mmCIF file of C-alpha atoms and ligand atoms in Angstrom:
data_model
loop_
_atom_site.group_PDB
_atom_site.id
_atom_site.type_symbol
_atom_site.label_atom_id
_atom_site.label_comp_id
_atom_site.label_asym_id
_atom_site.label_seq_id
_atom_site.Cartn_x
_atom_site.Cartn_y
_atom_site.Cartn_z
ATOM 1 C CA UNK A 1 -15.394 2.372 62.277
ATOM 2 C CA UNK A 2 -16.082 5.816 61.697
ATOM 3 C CA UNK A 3 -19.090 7.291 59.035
ATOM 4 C CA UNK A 4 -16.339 8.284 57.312
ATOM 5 C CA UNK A 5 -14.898 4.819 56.100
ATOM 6 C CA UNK A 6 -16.452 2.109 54.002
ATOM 7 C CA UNK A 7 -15.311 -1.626 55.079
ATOM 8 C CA UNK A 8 -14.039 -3.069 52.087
ATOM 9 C CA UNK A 9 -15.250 -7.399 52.680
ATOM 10 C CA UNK A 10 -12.241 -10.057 52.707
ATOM 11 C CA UNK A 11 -13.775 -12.881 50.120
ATOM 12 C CA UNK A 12 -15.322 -14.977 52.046
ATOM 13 C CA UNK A 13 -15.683 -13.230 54.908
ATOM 14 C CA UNK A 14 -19.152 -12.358 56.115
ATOM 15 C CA UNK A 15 -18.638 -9.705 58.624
ATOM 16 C CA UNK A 16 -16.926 -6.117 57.684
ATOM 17 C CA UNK A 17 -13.505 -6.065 58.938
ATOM 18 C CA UNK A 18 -12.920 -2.403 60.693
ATOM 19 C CA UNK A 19 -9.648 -0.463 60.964
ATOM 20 C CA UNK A 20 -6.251 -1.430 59.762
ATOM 21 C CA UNK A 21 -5.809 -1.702 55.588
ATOM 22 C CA UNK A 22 -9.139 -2.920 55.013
ATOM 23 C CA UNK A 23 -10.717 0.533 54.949
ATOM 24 C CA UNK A 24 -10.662 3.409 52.717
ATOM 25 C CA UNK A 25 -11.452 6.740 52.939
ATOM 26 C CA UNK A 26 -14.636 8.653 51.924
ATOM 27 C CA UNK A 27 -13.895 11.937 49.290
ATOM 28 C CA UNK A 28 -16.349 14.393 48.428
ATOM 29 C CA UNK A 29 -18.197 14.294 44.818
ATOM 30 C CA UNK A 30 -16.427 16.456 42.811
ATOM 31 C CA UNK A 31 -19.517 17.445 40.295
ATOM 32 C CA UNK A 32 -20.040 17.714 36.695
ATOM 33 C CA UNK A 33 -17.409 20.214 35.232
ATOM 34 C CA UNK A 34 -18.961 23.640 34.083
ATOM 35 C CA UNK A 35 -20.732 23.107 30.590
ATOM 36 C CA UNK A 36 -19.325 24.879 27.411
ATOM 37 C CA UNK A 37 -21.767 25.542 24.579
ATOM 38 C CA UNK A 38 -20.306 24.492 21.227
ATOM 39 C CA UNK A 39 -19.547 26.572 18.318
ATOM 40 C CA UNK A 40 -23.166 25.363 17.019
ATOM 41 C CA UNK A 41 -24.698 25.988 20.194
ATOM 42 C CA UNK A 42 -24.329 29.968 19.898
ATOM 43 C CA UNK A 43 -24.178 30.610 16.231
ATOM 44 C CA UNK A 44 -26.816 29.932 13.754
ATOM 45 C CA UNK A 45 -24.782 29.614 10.992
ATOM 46 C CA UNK A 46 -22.372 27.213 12.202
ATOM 47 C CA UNK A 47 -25.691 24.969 13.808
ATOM 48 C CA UNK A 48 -26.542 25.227 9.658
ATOM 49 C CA UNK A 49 -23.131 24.485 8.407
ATOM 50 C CA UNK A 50 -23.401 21.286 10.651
ATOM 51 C CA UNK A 51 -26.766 20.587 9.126
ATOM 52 C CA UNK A 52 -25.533 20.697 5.758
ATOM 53 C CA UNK A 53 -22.531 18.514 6.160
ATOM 54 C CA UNK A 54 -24.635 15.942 7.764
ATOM 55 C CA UNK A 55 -27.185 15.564 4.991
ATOM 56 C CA UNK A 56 -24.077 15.297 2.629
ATOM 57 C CA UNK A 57 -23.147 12.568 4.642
ATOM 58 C CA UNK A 58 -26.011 10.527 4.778
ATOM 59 C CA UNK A 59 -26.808 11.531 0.882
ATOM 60 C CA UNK A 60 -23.333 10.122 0.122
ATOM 61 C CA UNK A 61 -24.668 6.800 2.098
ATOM 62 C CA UNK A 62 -27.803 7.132 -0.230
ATOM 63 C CA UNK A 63 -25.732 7.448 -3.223
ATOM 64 C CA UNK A 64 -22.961 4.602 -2.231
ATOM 65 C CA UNK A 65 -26.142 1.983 -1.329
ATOM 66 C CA UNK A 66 -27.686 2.871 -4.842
ATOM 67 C CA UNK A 67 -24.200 2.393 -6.977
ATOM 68 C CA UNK A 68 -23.838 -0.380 -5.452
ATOM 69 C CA UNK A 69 -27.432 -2.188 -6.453
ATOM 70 C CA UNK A 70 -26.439 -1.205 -9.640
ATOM 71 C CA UNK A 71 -22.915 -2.171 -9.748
ATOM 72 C CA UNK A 72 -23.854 -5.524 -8.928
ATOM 73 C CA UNK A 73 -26.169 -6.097 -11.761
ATOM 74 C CA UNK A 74 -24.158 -4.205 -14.518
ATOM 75 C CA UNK A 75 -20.514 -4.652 -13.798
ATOM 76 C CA UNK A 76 -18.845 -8.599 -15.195
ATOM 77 C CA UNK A 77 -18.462 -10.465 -11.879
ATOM 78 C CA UNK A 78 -15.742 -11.605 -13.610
ATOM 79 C CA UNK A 79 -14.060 -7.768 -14.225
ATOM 80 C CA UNK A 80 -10.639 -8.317 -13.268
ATOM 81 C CA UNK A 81 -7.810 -5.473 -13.753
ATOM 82 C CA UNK A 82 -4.186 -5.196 -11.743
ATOM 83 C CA UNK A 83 -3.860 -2.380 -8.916
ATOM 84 C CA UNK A 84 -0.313 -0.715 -8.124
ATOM 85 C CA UNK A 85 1.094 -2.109 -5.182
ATOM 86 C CA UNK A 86 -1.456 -5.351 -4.951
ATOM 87 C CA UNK A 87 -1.330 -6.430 -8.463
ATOM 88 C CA UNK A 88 -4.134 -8.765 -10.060
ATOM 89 C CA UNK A 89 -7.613 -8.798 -8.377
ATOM 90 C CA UNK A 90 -10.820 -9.334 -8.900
ATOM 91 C CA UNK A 91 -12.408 -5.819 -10.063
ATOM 92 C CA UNK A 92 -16.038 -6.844 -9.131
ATOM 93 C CA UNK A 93 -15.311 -7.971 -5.557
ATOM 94 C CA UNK A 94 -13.423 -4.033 -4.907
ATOM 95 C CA UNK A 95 -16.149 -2.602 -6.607
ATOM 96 C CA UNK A 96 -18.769 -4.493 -4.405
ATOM 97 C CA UNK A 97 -16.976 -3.727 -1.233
ATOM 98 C CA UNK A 98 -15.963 0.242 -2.054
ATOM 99 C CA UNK A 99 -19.742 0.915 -2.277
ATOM 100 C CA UNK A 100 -21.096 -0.686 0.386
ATOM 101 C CA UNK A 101 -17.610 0.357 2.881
ATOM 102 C CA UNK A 102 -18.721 3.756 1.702
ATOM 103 C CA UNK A 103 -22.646 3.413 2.144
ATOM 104 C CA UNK A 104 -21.525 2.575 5.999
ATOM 105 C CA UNK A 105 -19.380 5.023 6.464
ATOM 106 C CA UNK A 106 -21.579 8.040 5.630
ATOM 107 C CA UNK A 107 -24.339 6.243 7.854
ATOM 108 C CA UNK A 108 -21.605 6.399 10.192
ATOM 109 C CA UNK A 109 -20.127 9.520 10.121
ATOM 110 C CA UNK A 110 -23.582 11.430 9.709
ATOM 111 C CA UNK A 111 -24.339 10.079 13.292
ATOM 112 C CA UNK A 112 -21.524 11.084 14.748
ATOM 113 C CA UNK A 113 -21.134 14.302 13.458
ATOM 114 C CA UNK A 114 -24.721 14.971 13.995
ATOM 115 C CA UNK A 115 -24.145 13.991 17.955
ATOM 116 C CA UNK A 116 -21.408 15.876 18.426
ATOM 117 C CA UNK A 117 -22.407 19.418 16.724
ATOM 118 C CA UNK A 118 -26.285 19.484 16.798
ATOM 119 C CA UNK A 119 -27.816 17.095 19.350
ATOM 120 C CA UNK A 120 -27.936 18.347 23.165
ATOM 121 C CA UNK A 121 -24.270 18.137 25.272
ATOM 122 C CA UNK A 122 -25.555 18.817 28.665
ATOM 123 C CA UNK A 123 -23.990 16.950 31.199
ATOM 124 C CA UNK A 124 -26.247 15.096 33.304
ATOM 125 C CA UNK A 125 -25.886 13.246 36.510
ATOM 126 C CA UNK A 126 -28.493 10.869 37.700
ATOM 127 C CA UNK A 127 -28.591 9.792 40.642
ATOM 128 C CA UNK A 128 -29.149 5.781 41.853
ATOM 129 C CA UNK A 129 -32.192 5.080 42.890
ATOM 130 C CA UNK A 130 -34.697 1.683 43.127
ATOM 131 C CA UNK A 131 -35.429 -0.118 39.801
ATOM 132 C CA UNK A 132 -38.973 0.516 39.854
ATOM 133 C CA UNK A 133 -39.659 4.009 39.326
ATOM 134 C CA UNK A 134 -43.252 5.609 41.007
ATOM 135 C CA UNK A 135 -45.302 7.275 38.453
ATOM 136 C CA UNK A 136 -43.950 10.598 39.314
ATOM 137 C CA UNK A 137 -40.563 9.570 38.028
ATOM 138 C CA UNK A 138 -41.998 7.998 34.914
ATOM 139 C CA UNK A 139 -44.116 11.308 34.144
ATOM 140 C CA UNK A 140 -40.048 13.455 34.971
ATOM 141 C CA UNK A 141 -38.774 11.200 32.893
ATOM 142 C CA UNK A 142 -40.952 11.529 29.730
ATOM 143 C CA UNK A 143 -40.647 15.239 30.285
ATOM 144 C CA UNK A 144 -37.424 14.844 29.710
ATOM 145 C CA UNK A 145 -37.511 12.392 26.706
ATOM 146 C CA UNK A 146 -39.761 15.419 25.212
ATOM 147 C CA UNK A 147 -38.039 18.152 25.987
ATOM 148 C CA UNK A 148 -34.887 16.223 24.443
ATOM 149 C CA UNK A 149 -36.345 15.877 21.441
ATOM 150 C CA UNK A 150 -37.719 19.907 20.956
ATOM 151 C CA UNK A 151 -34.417 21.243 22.101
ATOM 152 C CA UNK A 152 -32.752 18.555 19.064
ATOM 153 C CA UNK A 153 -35.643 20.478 16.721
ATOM 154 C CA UNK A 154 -35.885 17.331 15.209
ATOM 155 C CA UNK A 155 -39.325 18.466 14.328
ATOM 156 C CA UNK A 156 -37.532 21.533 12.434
ATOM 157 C CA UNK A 157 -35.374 19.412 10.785
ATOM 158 C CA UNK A 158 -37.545 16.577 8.635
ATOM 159 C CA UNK A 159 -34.897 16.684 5.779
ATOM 160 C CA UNK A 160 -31.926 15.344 8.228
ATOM 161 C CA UNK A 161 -34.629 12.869 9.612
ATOM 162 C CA UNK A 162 -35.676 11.415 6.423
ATOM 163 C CA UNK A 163 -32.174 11.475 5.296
ATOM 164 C CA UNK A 164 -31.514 9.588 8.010
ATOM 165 C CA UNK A 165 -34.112 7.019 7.723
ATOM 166 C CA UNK A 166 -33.212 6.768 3.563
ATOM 167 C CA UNK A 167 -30.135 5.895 4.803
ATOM 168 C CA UNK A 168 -30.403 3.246 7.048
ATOM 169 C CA UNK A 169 -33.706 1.951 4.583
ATOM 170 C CA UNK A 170 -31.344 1.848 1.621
ATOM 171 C CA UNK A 171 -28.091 0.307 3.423
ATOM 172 C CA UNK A 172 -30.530 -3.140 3.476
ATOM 173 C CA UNK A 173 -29.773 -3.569 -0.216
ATOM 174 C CA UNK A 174 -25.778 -4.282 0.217
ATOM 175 C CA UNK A 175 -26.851 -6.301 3.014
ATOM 176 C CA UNK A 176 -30.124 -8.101 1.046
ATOM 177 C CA UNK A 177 -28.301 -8.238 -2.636
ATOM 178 C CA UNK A 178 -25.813 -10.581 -1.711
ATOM 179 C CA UNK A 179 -27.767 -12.820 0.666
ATOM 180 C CA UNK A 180 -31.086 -13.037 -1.459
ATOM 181 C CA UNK A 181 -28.829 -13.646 -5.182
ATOM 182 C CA UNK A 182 -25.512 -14.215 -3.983
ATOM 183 C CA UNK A 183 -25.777 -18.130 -3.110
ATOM 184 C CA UNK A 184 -25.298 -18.681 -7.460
ATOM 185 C CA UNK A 185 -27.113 -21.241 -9.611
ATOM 186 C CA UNK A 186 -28.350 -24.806 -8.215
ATOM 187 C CA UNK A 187 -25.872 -27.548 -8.574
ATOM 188 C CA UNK A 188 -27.361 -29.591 -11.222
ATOM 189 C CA UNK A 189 -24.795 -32.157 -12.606
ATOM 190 C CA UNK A 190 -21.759 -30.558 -11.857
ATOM 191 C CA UNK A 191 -21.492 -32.281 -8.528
ATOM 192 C CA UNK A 192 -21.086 -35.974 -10.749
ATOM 193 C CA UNK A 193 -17.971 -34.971 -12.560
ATOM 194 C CA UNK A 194 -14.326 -32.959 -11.941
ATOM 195 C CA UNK A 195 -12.386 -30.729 -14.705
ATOM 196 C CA UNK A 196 -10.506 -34.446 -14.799
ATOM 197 C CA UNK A 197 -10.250 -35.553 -18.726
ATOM 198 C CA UNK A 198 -8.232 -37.873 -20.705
ATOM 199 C CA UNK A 199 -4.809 -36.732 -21.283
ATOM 200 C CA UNK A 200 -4.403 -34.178 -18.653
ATOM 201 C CA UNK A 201 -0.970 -33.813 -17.372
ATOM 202 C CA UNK A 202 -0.641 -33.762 -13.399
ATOM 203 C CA UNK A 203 1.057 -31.134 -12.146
ATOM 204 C CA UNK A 204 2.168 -30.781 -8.868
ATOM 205 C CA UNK A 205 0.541 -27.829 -6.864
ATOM 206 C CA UNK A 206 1.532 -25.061 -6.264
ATOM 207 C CA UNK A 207 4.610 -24.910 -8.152
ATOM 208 C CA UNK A 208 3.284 -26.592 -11.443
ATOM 209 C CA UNK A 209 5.803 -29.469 -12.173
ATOM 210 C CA UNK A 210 4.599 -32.085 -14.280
ATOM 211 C CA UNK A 211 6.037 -35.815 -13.195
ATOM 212 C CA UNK A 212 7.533 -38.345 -14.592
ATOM 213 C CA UNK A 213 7.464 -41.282 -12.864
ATOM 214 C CA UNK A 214 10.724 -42.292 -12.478
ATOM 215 C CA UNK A 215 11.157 -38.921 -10.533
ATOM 216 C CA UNK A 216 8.954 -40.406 -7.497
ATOM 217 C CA UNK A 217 10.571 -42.536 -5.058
ATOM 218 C CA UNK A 218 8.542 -45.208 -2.653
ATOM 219 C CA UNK A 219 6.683 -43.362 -0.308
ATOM 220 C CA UNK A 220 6.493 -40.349 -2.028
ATOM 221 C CA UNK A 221 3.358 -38.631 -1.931
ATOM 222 C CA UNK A 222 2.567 -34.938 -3.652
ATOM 223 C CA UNK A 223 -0.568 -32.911 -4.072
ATOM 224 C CA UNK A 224 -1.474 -32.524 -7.342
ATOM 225 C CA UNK A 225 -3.918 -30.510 -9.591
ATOM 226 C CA UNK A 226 -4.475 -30.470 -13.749
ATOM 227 C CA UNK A 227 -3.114 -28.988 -15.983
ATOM 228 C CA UNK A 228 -4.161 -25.400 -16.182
ATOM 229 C CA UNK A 229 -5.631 -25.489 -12.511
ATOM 230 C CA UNK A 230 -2.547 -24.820 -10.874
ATOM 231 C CA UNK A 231 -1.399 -22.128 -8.375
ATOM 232 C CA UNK A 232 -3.789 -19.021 -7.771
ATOM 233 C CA UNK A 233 -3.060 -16.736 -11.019
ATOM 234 C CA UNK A 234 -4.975 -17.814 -13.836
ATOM 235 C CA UNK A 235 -3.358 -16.875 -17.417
ATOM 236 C CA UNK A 236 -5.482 -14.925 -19.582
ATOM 237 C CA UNK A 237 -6.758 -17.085 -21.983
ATOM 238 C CA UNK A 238 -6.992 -20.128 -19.445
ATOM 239 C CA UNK A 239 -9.747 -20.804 -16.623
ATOM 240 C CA UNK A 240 -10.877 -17.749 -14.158
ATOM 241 C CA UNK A 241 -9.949 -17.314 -10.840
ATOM 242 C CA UNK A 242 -13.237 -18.765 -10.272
ATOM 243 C CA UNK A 243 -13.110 -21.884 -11.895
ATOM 244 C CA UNK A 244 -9.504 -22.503 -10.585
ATOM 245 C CA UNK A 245 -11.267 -22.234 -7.085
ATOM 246 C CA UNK A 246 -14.054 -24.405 -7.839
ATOM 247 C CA UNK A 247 -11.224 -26.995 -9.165
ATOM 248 C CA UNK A 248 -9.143 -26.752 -6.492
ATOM 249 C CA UNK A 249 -12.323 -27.690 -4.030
ATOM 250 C CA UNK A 250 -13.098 -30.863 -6.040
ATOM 251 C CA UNK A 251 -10.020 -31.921 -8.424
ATOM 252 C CA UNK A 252 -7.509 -31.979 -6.231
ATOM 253 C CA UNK A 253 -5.846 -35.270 -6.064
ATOM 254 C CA UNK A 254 -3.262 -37.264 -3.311
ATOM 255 C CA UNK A 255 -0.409 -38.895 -6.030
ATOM 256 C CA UNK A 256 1.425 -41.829 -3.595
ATOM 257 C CA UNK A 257 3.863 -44.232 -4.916
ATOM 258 C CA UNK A 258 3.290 -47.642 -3.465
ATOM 259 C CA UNK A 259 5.229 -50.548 -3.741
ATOM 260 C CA UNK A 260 3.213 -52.900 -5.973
ATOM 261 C CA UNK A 261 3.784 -55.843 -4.097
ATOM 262 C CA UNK A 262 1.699 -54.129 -1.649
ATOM 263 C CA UNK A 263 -1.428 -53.165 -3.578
ATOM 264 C CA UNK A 264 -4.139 -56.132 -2.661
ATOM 265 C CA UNK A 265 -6.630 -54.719 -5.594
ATOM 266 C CA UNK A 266 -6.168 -55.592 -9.186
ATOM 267 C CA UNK A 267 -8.219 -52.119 -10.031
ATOM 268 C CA UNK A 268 -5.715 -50.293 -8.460
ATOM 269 C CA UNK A 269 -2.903 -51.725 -9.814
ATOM 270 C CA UNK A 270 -4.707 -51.373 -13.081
ATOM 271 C CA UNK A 271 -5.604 -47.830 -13.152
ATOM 272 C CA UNK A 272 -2.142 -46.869 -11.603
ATOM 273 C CA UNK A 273 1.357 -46.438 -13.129
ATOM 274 C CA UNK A 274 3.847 -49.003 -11.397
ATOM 275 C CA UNK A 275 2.387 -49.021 -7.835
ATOM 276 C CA UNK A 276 2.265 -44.604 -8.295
ATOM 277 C CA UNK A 277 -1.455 -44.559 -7.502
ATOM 278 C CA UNK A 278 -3.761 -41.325 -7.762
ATOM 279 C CA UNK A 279 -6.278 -40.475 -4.994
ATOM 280 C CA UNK A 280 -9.323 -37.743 -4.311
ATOM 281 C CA UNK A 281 -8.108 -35.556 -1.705
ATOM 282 C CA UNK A 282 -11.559 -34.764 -0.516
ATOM 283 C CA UNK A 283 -12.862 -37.007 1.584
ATOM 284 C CA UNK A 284 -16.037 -38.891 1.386
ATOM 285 C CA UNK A 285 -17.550 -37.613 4.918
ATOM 286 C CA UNK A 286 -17.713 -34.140 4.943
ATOM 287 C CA UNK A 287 -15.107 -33.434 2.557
ATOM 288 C CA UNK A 288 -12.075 -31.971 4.324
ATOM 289 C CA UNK A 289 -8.630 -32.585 2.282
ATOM 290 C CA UNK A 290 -7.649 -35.704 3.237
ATOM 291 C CA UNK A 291 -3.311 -35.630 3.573
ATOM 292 C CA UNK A 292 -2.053 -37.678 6.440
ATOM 293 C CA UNK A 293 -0.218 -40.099 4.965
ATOM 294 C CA UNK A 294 1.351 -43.235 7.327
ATOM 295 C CA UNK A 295 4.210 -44.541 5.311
ATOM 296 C CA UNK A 296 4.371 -47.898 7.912
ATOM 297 C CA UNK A 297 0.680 -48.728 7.530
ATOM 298 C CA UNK A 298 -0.418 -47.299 4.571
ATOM 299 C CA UNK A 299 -3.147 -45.558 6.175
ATOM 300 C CA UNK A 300 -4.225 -42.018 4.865
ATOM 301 C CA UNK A 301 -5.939 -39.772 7.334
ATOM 302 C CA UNK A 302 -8.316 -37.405 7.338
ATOM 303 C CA UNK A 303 -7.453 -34.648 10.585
ATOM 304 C CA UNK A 304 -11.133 -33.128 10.570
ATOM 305 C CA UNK A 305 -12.577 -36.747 12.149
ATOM 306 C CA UNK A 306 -10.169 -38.954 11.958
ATOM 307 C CA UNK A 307 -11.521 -41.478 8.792
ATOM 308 C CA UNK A 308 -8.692 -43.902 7.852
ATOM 309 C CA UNK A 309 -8.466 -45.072 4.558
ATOM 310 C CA UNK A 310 -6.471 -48.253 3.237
ATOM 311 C CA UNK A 311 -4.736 -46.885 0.248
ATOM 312 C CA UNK A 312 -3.266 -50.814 -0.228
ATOM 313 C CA UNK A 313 -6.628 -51.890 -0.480
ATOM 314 C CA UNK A 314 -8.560 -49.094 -2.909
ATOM 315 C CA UNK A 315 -8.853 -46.304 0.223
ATOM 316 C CA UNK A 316 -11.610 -48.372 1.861
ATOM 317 C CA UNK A 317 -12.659 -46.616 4.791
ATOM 318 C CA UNK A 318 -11.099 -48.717 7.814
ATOM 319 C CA UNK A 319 -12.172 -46.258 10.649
ATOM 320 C CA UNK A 320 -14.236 -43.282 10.862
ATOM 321 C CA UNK A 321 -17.047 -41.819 10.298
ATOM 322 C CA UNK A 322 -16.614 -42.067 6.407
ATOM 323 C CA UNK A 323 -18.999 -44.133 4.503
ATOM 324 C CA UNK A 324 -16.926 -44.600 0.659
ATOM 325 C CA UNK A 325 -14.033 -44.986 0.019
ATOM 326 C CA UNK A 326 -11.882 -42.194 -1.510
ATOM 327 C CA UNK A 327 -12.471 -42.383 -5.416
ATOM 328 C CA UNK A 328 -9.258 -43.252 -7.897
ATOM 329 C CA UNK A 329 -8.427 -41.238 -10.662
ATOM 330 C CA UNK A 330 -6.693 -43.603 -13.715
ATOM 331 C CA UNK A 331 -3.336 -42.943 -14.751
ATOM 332 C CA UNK A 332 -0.599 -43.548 -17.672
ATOM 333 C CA UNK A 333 2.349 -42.342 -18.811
ATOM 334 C CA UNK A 334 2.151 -40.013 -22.331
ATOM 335 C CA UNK A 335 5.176 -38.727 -23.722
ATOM 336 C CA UNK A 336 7.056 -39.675 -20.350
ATOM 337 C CA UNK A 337 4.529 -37.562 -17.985
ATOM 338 C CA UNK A 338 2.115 -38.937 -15.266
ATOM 339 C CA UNK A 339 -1.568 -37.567 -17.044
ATOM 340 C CA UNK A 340 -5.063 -39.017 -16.351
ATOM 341 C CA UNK A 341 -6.615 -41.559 -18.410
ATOM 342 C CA UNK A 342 -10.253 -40.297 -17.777
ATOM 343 C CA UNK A 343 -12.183 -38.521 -15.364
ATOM 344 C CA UNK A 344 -13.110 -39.586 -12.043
ATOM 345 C CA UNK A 345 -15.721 -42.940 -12.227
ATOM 346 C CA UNK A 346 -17.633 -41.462 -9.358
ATOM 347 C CA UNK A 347 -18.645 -38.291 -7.867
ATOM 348 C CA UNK A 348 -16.220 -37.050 -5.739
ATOM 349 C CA UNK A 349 -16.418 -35.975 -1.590
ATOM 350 C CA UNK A 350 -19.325 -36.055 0.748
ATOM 351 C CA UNK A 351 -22.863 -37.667 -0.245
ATOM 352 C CA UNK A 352 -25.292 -35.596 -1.083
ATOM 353 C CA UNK A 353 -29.346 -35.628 -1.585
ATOM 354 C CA UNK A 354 -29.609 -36.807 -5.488
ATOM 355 C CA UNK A 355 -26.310 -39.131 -5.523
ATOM 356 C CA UNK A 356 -27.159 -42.652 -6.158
HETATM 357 S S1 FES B 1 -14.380 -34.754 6.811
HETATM 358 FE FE1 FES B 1 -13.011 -36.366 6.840
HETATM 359 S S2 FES B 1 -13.576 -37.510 8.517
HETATM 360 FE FE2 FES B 1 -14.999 -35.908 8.514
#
């Protein structure tokens, strides 16, 4: 093999192979192309023009970071208005996320515009060399590092470095507002009880149909929600988007009609409507919505760890990890329609610390 080749290894192979395909040819380091100094590089005014743009950058990062501290104290979290071409939203949220998108992108686009018109745009090539440097190339190398940072004039510029410090200080907040005040008020006792109440039609979700009984056929199971709760728009004078979310994470309830003869427990039959039989759909471990229905056994499933429930038998938990069974919401019939005939007995979904 000539000086001129480099063996290229076969994997696996432990000696070089020579001549044939396995080689390729050496070529001659073409270099660093010639350097061209920038616009800012030769004139002062444009180097200033630069300077000026970047502050407004990072001051409209400054100002973004501070409307948003204050946006998210003053503005209704509740603020909702409708936008062409998206429709209803939730004001607040667009508010929240304009600022702080904003209070980024002037951190962002201050840096890079700052890099590419004012920092230094030499070229340079450095050549390998062992990991561990000998003093000498420490000592070249904080030259260097030194001599970067007077040809930047950093030390000419302290309003672009304290911008720049004010910027990336102050973009915390969006980051600290939301993760210090943004986890909302404790609990308390709304984890015992559901928007469930006497007299509440059930409606099926999403396309709000209220049922009559006679409508459901054996086997027939539908996902249903209260009246009110339904769908993702909330009406003006009904329940915010808010509470509609917080309902559909705790209210929503598996409606299965059952043949009667089936049903082993006289509760169930009691607080059903002819074998139709009204379930929690969150389940009891870790409360994932519980919808696998088996028509053959019976069995409803939950897919996130497989807990089967016996919903001939009051949804006792018959495998899984599961510890209760899935709680049943009473039923009648009023004015023809399927509507609850209270609230849930029980707290609904996973256990948690204070539940008895
Ligand atoms: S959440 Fe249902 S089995 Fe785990």
């Amino acid at each position: 093999m000539s000086d001129d080749q480099i063996a290229v290894p076969e994997p696996h192979a432990t000696p070089a192979t020579t001549g044939g395909t396995d080689t390729i040819d050496r070529f001659d380091n073409p270099g660093l192309p010639p350097h061209r100094p920038r616009r800012s590089d030769v004139d002062a005014k444009a180097a200033k023009r630069a300077e000026h743009q970047v502050s407004a950058l990072f001051t409209l990062s400054v100002l973004a970071s501070i409307a948003f501290a204050v946006c998210y104290f003053v503005v209704d979290p509740n603020l909702r208005g409708r936008l062409i071409l998206i429709g209803p939203m939730n004001l607040y949220h667009l508010i929240l996320g304009l600022t702080m998108a904003v209070s980024l992108l002037g951190i962002g686009l201050g840096a890079i515009h700052w890099a590419k018109t004012l920092m230094p745009d030499t070229e340079i090539a450095e050549e390998r060399h062992l990991m561990a440097s000998d003093q000498a190339s420490r000592d070249e190398t904080a030259g260097v590092l030194s001599a970067g940072f007077r040809e930047a004039q950093l030390d000419r510029r302290p309003v672009l470095l304290a911008l720049t410090g004010g910027a990336l200080a102050l973009f915390a907040i969006p980051v600290a507002l939301p993760t210090i005040f943004g986890l909302g008020p404790l609990p308390g006792d709304t984890l015992e009880s559901t928007v469930w109440k006497r007299g509440m039609k059930l409606m099926i979700d999403p396309s709000g149909t209220p049922i009559r009984p006679e409508h459901l056929t054996q086997g027939t199971v539908v996902h249903v929600m209260p009246e009110g709760f339904v769908g993702d728009n909330h009406e003006e004078d009904g329940p915010s988007a808010l509470e509609i979310m917080e309902a559909k994470a705790t209210a929503s309830v598996l409606l299965v009609k059952l043949n009667p003869g089936d049903i082993q427990s006289q509760k169930q039959l009691d607080w059903g409507v002819d074998g139709i039989v009204a379930y929690s759909k969150i389940c009891t471990h870790v409360g994932c919505p519980v919808a696998l229905y088996e028509r053959q056994t019976h069995h409803l499933l939950c897919p996130c760890h497989q807990s089967t429930f016996d919903m001939t038998n009051d949804c006792e938990v018959i495998f899984g990890p599961a510890k209760r069974p899935l709680p049943q919401l009473p039923i009648m019939v009023e004015n023809g329609y399927l509507v609850a005939a209270d609230g849930f007995a029980e707290p609904i979904g996973p256990s948690y610390w204070e539940r008895g």
